[in-house]
Amino acid sequence: MPELVDWTDRRGFDSYRASQLAGWFYNRPLTAVDDMHNLPLDLRQALAEDFDVTLPERADCRESSDGTRKLLVGLSDGARVESVLIPRGERLTLCLSTQVGCGMGCTFCATARMGLMRNLEPDEIIGQVLLAREVAGPQPVTNYVFMGMGEPLANYERLVAAIGLMTARWGLGVSPRRITVSTVGLVPALKRLVTDTNVNVAVSLNATRDELRDDIMPVNRRYPIAELLEACRQLDLPRRKRVTFEYVMLAGVNDSDEDADRLVSLFASMAVKLNLIPFNPFEGSLFEAPAPERVDAFQRRMLDRGLHTTVRVSRGRDIAAACGQLAAAGS
Ligand code: SAH
């Protein structure tokens, strides 16, 4: 909005036009400036010169047998990212991408194989939201998770700009409580995020020993487990708000009883939520999913010791839309 006010000033239009424009940009399906028929012609001409109001292209949309929809989003330079719409009862969660590919190199994730191609611009992040809303039709999107392609905190400024547009009243008007940013644990950016926004944070831990985490998540060599957890402990979160930790379970690698016990002691002095994600395989992946009984036993062991632990039911596996399966190149 401040930018729109600047723009109307610069172009010599009344500043009340800025809120009219925001209404058009963020609340209605719009494909051309000429659709904005309540605006005078000279304003529409100026807009057409200075703005591109088209949404990213819906290159493909696949629906899973469980109702999950994966959108392949075509960007103006031909790059593609994926967004996923996940229905669950009254909820409709939208999983958003922040980068084309990813530079974090986690060995269990399909997106890592693409390497980092580029960061998404704020309007490309918002474009995913507008496109997904169109696909969702009358059902409102209730939750937004930055858990798609890319490491959100490695694209910090643009992520925060997009969150600003999503949460502004004149923008998409989404409550920050309905937005979650998931990160591998880039410590300095994580601290900033909690100061700069009110969104929820999720941290992908995935291992209980540095030796293993170094191996499967190279970022651990920069921010090892103790440093990451200490930073999380000190995050200035509102009372009653907890950090969620995600833990991808890899059969025979990080799913032993000892791992469960180590998780309990790592979180001994913290109020956290732990979300277990049984590994989702993809073509050429090096790991295997644990048996359902192992997942149950692992969860039970932690619940018995008082750790709030849930299991993420994988959705959209049949269309490669589940966690860690997003890789737009070949899909
Ligand atoms: N880069 C951010 C956002 C991606 S979120 C992050 O890592 O948090 C994706 C979540 O899915 C992360 O918790 C990640 O650890 C997990 N994940 C990655 N590959 C997976 C796979 N093959 N199966 C299950 N979960 C996976």
Short mmCIF file of C-alpha atoms and ligand atoms in Angstrom, two decimals:
data_model
loop_
_atom_site.label_atom_id
_atom_site.label_comp_id
_atom_site.label_asym_id
_atom_site.label_seq_id
_atom_site.Cartn_x
_atom_site.Cartn_y
_atom_site.Cartn_z
CA MET A 1 0.00 0.00 0.00
CA PRO A 2 2.68 2.61 0.79
CA GLU A 3 4.09 1.81 -2.64
CA LEU A 4 0.68 2.28 -4.22
CA VAL A 5 0.27 5.62 -2.47
CA ASP A 6 3.71 6.65 -3.74
CA TRP A 7 2.70 5.56 -7.19
CA THR A 8 -0.58 7.48 -7.26
CA ASP A 9 1.29 10.58 -6.00
CA ARG A 10 4.00 10.19 -8.57
CA ARG A 11 1.51 9.71 -11.37
CA GLY A 12 -0.65 12.58 -10.19
CA PHE A 13 -3.74 10.65 -9.10
CA ASP A 14 -5.67 11.16 -5.88
CA SER A 15 -4.26 8.98 -3.14
CA TYR A 16 -7.68 7.42 -2.37
CA ARG A 17 -7.17 5.57 -5.65
CA ALA A 18 -4.45 3.53 -3.93
CA SER A 19 -6.91 1.64 -1.74
CA GLN A 20 -9.15 1.05 -4.73
CA LEU A 21 -6.17 -0.44 -6.53
CA ALA A 22 -5.26 -2.62 -3.56
CA GLY A 23 -8.83 -3.92 -3.60
CA TRP A 24 -8.47 -4.84 -7.22
CA PHE A 25 -5.04 -6.39 -6.89
CA TYR A 26 -5.73 -8.58 -3.90
CA ASN A 27 -9.40 -9.39 -3.77
CA ARG A 28 -10.68 -10.07 -7.22
CA PRO A 29 -9.70 -12.30 -10.05
CA LEU A 30 -8.04 -9.98 -12.49
CA THR A 31 -6.47 -10.71 -15.82
CA ALA A 32 -6.16 -7.30 -17.41
CA VAL A 33 -6.11 -3.68 -16.33
CA ASP A 34 -9.21 -3.14 -18.46
CA ASP A 35 -11.16 -5.38 -16.06
CA MET A 36 -10.87 -2.61 -13.47
CA HIS A 37 -13.92 -0.92 -14.87
CA ASN A 38 -14.65 1.37 -11.94
CA LEU A 39 -11.41 3.24 -12.64
CA PRO A 40 -11.08 6.12 -15.09
CA LEU A 41 -9.37 5.50 -18.39
CA ASP A 42 -6.27 7.63 -17.69
CA LEU A 43 -5.66 5.71 -14.47
CA ARG A 44 -6.03 2.40 -16.28
CA GLN A 45 -3.61 3.54 -18.96
CA ALA A 46 -1.02 4.58 -16.38
CA LEU A 47 -1.44 1.24 -14.61
CA ALA A 48 -0.99 -0.74 -17.77
CA GLU A 49 2.27 1.11 -18.40
CA ASP A 50 3.67 0.50 -14.94
CA PHE A 51 2.23 -2.80 -13.70
CA ASP A 52 1.84 -6.35 -14.79
CA VAL A 53 -1.43 -7.52 -13.24
CA THR A 54 -1.48 -11.01 -14.71
CA LEU A 55 -1.26 -14.00 -12.42
CA PRO A 56 1.36 -16.68 -12.92
CA GLU A 57 0.24 -19.36 -15.31
CA ARG A 58 -1.55 -22.48 -14.12
CA ALA A 59 0.68 -24.89 -16.04
CA ASP A 60 -0.90 -27.99 -14.56
CA CYS A 61 -3.19 -29.04 -11.74
CA ARG A 62 -3.41 -32.62 -10.52
CA GLU A 63 -5.78 -34.02 -7.98
CA SER A 64 -4.85 -36.85 -5.68
CA SER A 65 -7.27 -39.61 -4.67
CA ASP A 66 -7.32 -38.00 -1.19
CA GLY A 67 -8.44 -34.60 -2.56
CA THR A 68 -5.01 -32.92 -2.40
CA ARG A 69 -4.36 -30.74 -5.44
CA LYS A 70 -0.91 -29.93 -6.76
CA LEU A 71 -0.56 -26.82 -8.86
CA LEU A 72 2.31 -26.38 -11.22
CA VAL A 73 2.85 -22.65 -11.42
CA GLY A 74 4.53 -21.18 -14.49
CA LEU A 75 6.51 -17.97 -13.83
CA SER A 76 7.23 -15.25 -16.35
CA ASP A 77 10.78 -16.46 -17.09
CA GLY A 78 9.56 -19.99 -17.76
CA ALA A 79 10.64 -21.32 -14.35
CA ARG A 80 8.12 -23.46 -12.50
CA VAL A 81 7.28 -24.08 -8.89
CA GLU A 82 4.65 -26.14 -7.13
CA SER A 83 1.95 -25.18 -4.64
CA VAL A 84 -0.22 -27.75 -2.90
CA LEU A 85 -3.79 -27.42 -1.63
CA ILE A 86 -4.53 -29.87 1.16
CA PRO A 87 -8.14 -30.27 2.38
CA ARG A 88 -8.84 -31.73 5.80
CA GLY A 89 -12.33 -31.40 7.17
CA GLU A 90 -13.16 -27.72 7.33
CA ARG A 91 -9.54 -26.82 6.79
CA LEU A 92 -7.91 -26.07 3.50
CA THR A 93 -4.16 -25.63 3.80
CA LEU A 94 -2.06 -24.09 1.07
CA CYS A 95 1.59 -25.12 0.91
CA LEU A 96 3.70 -22.41 -0.76
CA SER A 97 7.09 -22.36 -2.44
CA THR A 98 9.65 -19.61 -1.88
CA GLN A 99 12.44 -20.59 -4.27
CA VAL A 100 12.86 -22.37 -7.58
CA GLY A 101 14.74 -25.43 -6.34
CA CYS A 102 16.67 -25.27 -3.08
CA GLY A 103 20.29 -24.82 -2.06
CA MET A 104 20.18 -26.60 1.30
CA GLY A 105 21.20 -30.02 -0.02
CA CYS A 106 19.18 -32.20 2.40
CA THR A 107 19.80 -35.76 1.23
CA PHE A 108 16.23 -37.00 1.81
CA CYS A 109 14.46 -34.26 -0.17
CA ALA A 110 13.56 -34.29 -3.88
CA THR A 111 13.70 -30.49 -4.21
CA ALA A 112 17.37 -30.51 -3.14
CA ARG A 113 18.22 -32.45 -6.28
CA MET A 114 17.31 -29.42 -8.41
CA GLY A 115 19.83 -27.21 -6.65
CA LEU A 116 18.96 -23.55 -6.15
CA MET A 117 17.87 -21.92 -9.38
CA ARG A 118 16.55 -18.63 -8.04
CA ASN A 119 14.55 -16.86 -5.35
CA LEU A 120 10.87 -16.07 -5.85
CA GLU A 121 9.79 -12.43 -5.84
CA PRO A 122 7.07 -11.37 -3.38
CA ASP A 123 4.55 -11.06 -6.22
CA GLU A 124 5.35 -14.61 -7.33
CA ILE A 125 4.66 -15.84 -3.81
CA ILE A 126 1.39 -13.87 -3.68
CA GLY A 127 0.63 -15.07 -7.23
CA GLN A 128 0.61 -18.66 -5.91
CA VAL A 129 -1.96 -17.64 -3.30
CA LEU A 130 -4.24 -15.90 -5.82
CA LEU A 131 -3.97 -18.79 -8.25
CA ALA A 132 -4.68 -21.37 -5.55
CA ARG A 133 -7.69 -19.38 -4.35
CA GLU A 134 -9.02 -19.48 -7.89
CA VAL A 135 -8.53 -23.25 -8.03
CA ALA A 136 -10.13 -23.70 -4.59
CA GLY A 137 -13.25 -21.93 -5.81
CA PRO A 138 -15.80 -21.23 -3.10
CA GLN A 139 -13.91 -23.07 -0.37
CA PRO A 140 -11.75 -20.56 1.49
CA VAL A 141 -8.09 -21.31 2.13
CA THR A 142 -7.80 -21.40 5.94
CA ASN A 143 -4.09 -22.03 6.54
CA TYR A 144 -0.87 -21.13 4.77
CA VAL A 145 2.36 -23.05 5.23
CA PHE A 146 5.72 -22.15 3.72
CA MET A 147 6.69 -25.79 3.31
CA GLY A 148 6.90 -26.07 -0.47
CA MET A 149 9.98 -25.79 -2.61
CA GLY A 150 12.92 -23.86 -1.21
CA GLU A 151 14.24 -22.65 2.11
CA PRO A 152 12.05 -19.65 3.05
CA LEU A 153 14.63 -18.05 5.33
CA ALA A 154 17.27 -18.16 2.60
CA ASN A 155 14.99 -15.72 0.74
CA TYR A 156 14.32 -13.63 3.82
CA GLU A 157 13.54 -10.12 2.57
CA ARG A 158 11.16 -11.31 -0.13
CA LEU A 159 9.48 -13.78 2.22
CA VAL A 160 8.81 -11.06 4.78
CA ALA A 161 7.55 -8.71 2.05
CA ALA A 162 5.14 -11.44 0.88
CA ILE A 163 3.98 -12.09 4.45
CA GLY A 164 3.41 -8.33 4.76
CA LEU A 165 1.14 -8.37 1.68
CA MET A 166 -0.65 -11.48 2.90
CA THR A 167 -1.38 -10.09 6.36
CA ALA A 168 -2.09 -6.44 5.54
CA ARG A 169 -5.73 -5.47 5.88
CA TRP A 170 -5.62 -3.77 2.50
CA GLY A 171 -3.81 -6.83 1.11
CA LEU A 172 -5.02 -10.40 1.53
CA GLY A 173 -6.05 -9.85 5.14
CA VAL A 174 -4.79 -13.22 6.41
CA SER A 175 -4.19 -13.53 10.14
CA PRO A 176 -0.51 -14.27 10.90
CA ARG A 177 -1.72 -17.03 13.23
CA ARG A 178 -2.81 -18.90 10.12
CA ILE A 179 0.64 -18.74 8.55
CA THR A 180 3.55 -21.08 9.35
CA VAL A 181 7.11 -20.74 8.07
CA SER A 182 9.17 -23.93 8.08
CA THR A 183 12.96 -23.74 8.08
CA VAL A 184 16.03 -25.95 8.19
CA GLY A 185 17.14 -23.64 11.01
CA LEU A 186 19.02 -20.63 9.66
CA VAL A 187 19.55 -19.19 13.13
CA PRO A 188 20.04 -15.44 12.52
CA ALA A 189 17.12 -15.23 10.08
CA LEU A 190 14.92 -17.26 12.43
CA LYS A 191 15.51 -14.72 15.21
CA ARG A 192 14.70 -11.88 12.83
CA LEU A 193 11.51 -13.56 11.62
CA VAL A 194 10.12 -13.68 15.13
CA THR A 195 10.85 -9.97 15.58
CA ASP A 196 9.62 -8.89 12.14
CA THR A 197 6.39 -10.95 11.95
CA ASN A 198 3.87 -12.82 14.13
CA VAL A 199 3.75 -15.99 12.08
CA ASN A 200 4.21 -19.50 13.50
CA VAL A 201 7.57 -21.17 13.14
CA ALA A 202 8.44 -24.78 12.42
CA VAL A 203 11.99 -26.09 12.47
CA SER A 204 13.08 -29.22 10.61
CA LEU A 205 15.29 -31.09 13.07
CA ASN A 206 15.36 -34.58 11.55
CA ALA A 207 18.27 -35.92 13.64
CA THR A 208 19.29 -36.06 17.29
CA ARG A 209 23.08 -36.17 16.84
CA ASP A 210 25.26 -33.68 14.96
CA GLU A 211 27.12 -36.51 13.27
CA LEU A 212 23.96 -37.66 11.49
CA ARG A 213 22.48 -34.20 10.98
CA ASP A 214 25.75 -33.02 9.37
CA ASP A 215 25.32 -35.87 6.95
CA ILE A 216 21.65 -35.52 5.98
CA MET A 217 21.32 -31.73 6.43
CA PRO A 218 24.58 -29.99 5.48
CA VAL A 219 23.28 -26.74 7.06
CA ASN A 220 24.00 -28.40 10.42
CA ARG A 221 27.69 -27.73 9.94
CA ARG A 222 26.85 -24.02 10.15
CA TYR A 223 24.19 -24.20 12.85
CA PRO A 224 24.61 -27.38 14.88
CA ILE A 225 21.84 -28.84 17.02
CA ALA A 226 22.80 -27.25 20.36
CA GLU A 227 23.08 -23.78 18.83
CA LEU A 228 19.80 -24.17 16.96
CA LEU A 229 17.90 -25.36 20.02
CA GLU A 230 19.39 -22.64 22.20
CA ALA A 231 18.25 -20.03 19.67
CA CYS A 232 14.76 -21.56 19.64
CA ARG A 233 14.65 -21.55 23.43
CA GLN A 234 15.37 -17.83 23.39
CA LEU A 235 12.91 -16.85 20.70
CA ASP A 236 10.65 -14.17 22.00
CA LEU A 237 7.36 -15.90 21.29
CA PRO A 238 4.07 -14.80 22.79
CA ARG A 239 3.08 -16.82 25.83
CA ARG A 240 1.48 -20.17 24.99
CA LYS A 241 2.92 -20.18 21.49
CA ARG A 242 5.30 -23.05 20.86
CA VAL A 243 7.84 -23.81 18.19
CA THR A 244 6.96 -26.89 16.16
CA PHE A 245 9.81 -29.23 15.35
CA GLU A 246 9.49 -31.46 12.32
CA TYR A 247 11.21 -34.82 12.27
CA VAL A 248 11.34 -36.83 9.05
CA MET A 249 11.55 -40.50 10.03
CA LEU A 250 14.04 -42.45 7.93
CA ALA A 251 13.90 -46.23 8.45
CA GLY A 252 16.96 -47.54 10.28
CA VAL A 253 18.62 -44.12 10.22
CA ASN A 254 16.96 -41.91 12.85
CA ASP A 255 13.97 -43.91 14.11
CA SER A 256 15.41 -45.98 16.99
CA ASP A 257 14.25 -45.96 20.61
CA GLU A 258 17.52 -44.19 21.45
CA ASP A 259 16.59 -41.41 19.00
CA ALA A 260 13.21 -41.07 20.70
CA ASP A 261 14.90 -40.85 24.10
CA ARG A 262 17.39 -38.29 22.83
CA LEU A 263 14.53 -36.18 21.46
CA VAL A 264 12.91 -36.23 24.87
CA SER A 265 16.11 -35.03 26.54
CA LEU A 266 16.85 -32.40 23.87
CA PHE A 267 13.43 -30.87 24.53
CA ALA A 268 13.49 -31.35 28.28
CA SER A 269 13.55 -27.64 29.09
CA MET A 270 11.40 -26.40 26.21
CA ALA A 271 7.69 -26.30 25.49
CA VAL A 272 7.52 -27.64 21.94
CA LYS A 273 5.34 -29.55 19.56
CA LEU A 274 6.94 -32.39 17.67
CA ASN A 275 5.59 -33.42 14.28
CA LEU A 276 6.80 -36.74 12.90
CA ILE A 277 6.81 -37.07 9.10
CA PRO A 278 7.30 -40.64 7.88
CA PHE A 279 9.67 -40.44 4.91
CA ASN A 280 7.98 -40.00 1.52
CA PRO A 281 9.94 -41.80 -1.16
CA PHE A 282 10.65 -40.36 -4.60
CA GLU A 283 12.40 -41.65 -7.67
CA GLY A 284 16.00 -42.51 -6.87
CA SER A 285 15.67 -41.68 -3.17
CA LEU A 286 18.20 -43.28 -0.87
CA PHE A 287 15.99 -43.84 2.17
CA GLU A 288 13.00 -45.89 3.15
CA ALA A 289 9.85 -45.15 5.08
CA PRO A 290 9.61 -46.75 8.51
CA ALA A 291 6.90 -49.39 9.04
CA PRO A 292 3.70 -47.94 10.54
CA GLU A 293 4.32 -49.94 13.76
CA ARG A 294 7.72 -48.25 14.15
CA VAL A 295 6.13 -44.83 13.73
CA ASP A 296 3.52 -45.71 16.38
CA ALA A 297 6.09 -47.07 18.82
CA PHE A 298 8.34 -44.02 18.33
CA GLN A 299 5.46 -41.64 18.92
CA ARG A 300 4.20 -43.61 21.92
CA ARG A 301 7.65 -43.61 23.55
CA MET A 302 7.70 -39.80 23.48
CA LEU A 303 4.08 -39.34 24.46
CA ASP A 304 4.73 -41.58 27.48
CA ARG A 305 7.52 -39.22 28.49
CA GLY A 306 5.29 -36.16 28.16
CA LEU A 307 6.45 -34.83 24.79
CA HIS A 308 3.58 -33.45 22.67
CA THR A 309 4.04 -35.54 19.50
CA THR A 310 1.87 -35.85 16.40
CA VAL A 311 2.31 -37.74 13.14
CA ARG A 312 1.79 -35.96 9.84
CA VAL A 313 -0.40 -38.09 7.65
CA SER A 314 1.07 -37.88 4.18
CA ARG A 315 -1.26 -36.43 1.61
CA GLY A 316 -1.04 -36.42 -2.14
CA ARG A 317 1.65 -39.11 -2.38
CA ASP A 318 0.13 -40.54 -5.56
CA ILE A 319 0.72 -37.25 -7.39
CA ALA A 320 4.15 -36.64 -5.77
CA ALA A 321 2.75 -33.72 -3.79
CA ALA A 322 3.74 -34.90 -0.31
CA CYS A 323 6.55 -33.41 1.85
CA GLY A 324 9.90 -33.71 0.16
CA GLN A 325 8.47 -34.87 -3.17
CA LEU A 326 8.20 -31.50 -4.91
CA ALA A 327 10.50 -31.13 -7.88
CA ALA A 328 8.88 -29.24 -10.70
CA ALA A 329 11.35 -30.03 -13.46
CA GLY A 330 9.93 -33.33 -14.58
CA SER A 331 6.39 -33.18 -13.30
N1 SAH B 1 13.16 -25.81 3.65
C1 SAH B 1 12.11 -25.78 4.63
C2 SAH B 1 10.78 -25.88 4.00
C3 SAH B 1 10.47 -27.23 3.37
S1 SAH B 1 9.32 -27.96 4.40
C4 SAH B 1 12.36 -26.86 5.66
O1 SAH B 1 13.19 -27.71 5.43
O2 SAH B 1 11.74 -26.83 6.72
C5 SAH B 1 9.44 -29.55 4.01
C6 SAH B 1 9.38 -30.46 5.22
O3 SAH B 1 9.37 -31.76 4.66
C7 SAH B 1 10.63 -30.34 6.08
O4 SAH B 1 10.34 -30.60 7.43
C8 SAH B 1 11.49 -31.48 5.53
O5 SAH B 1 12.39 -31.96 6.51
C9 SAH B 1 10.45 -32.49 5.16
N2 SAH B 1 10.87 -33.40 4.11
C10 SAH B 1 11.78 -33.20 3.14
N3 SAH B 1 11.90 -34.29 2.36
C11 SAH B 1 11.03 -35.21 2.83
C12 SAH B 1 10.66 -36.53 2.44
N4 SAH B 1 11.20 -37.12 1.37
N5 SAH B 1 9.71 -37.17 3.16
C13 SAH B 1 9.13 -36.57 4.21
N6 SAH B 1 9.42 -35.32 4.62
C14 SAH B 1 10.36 -34.65 3.94
#
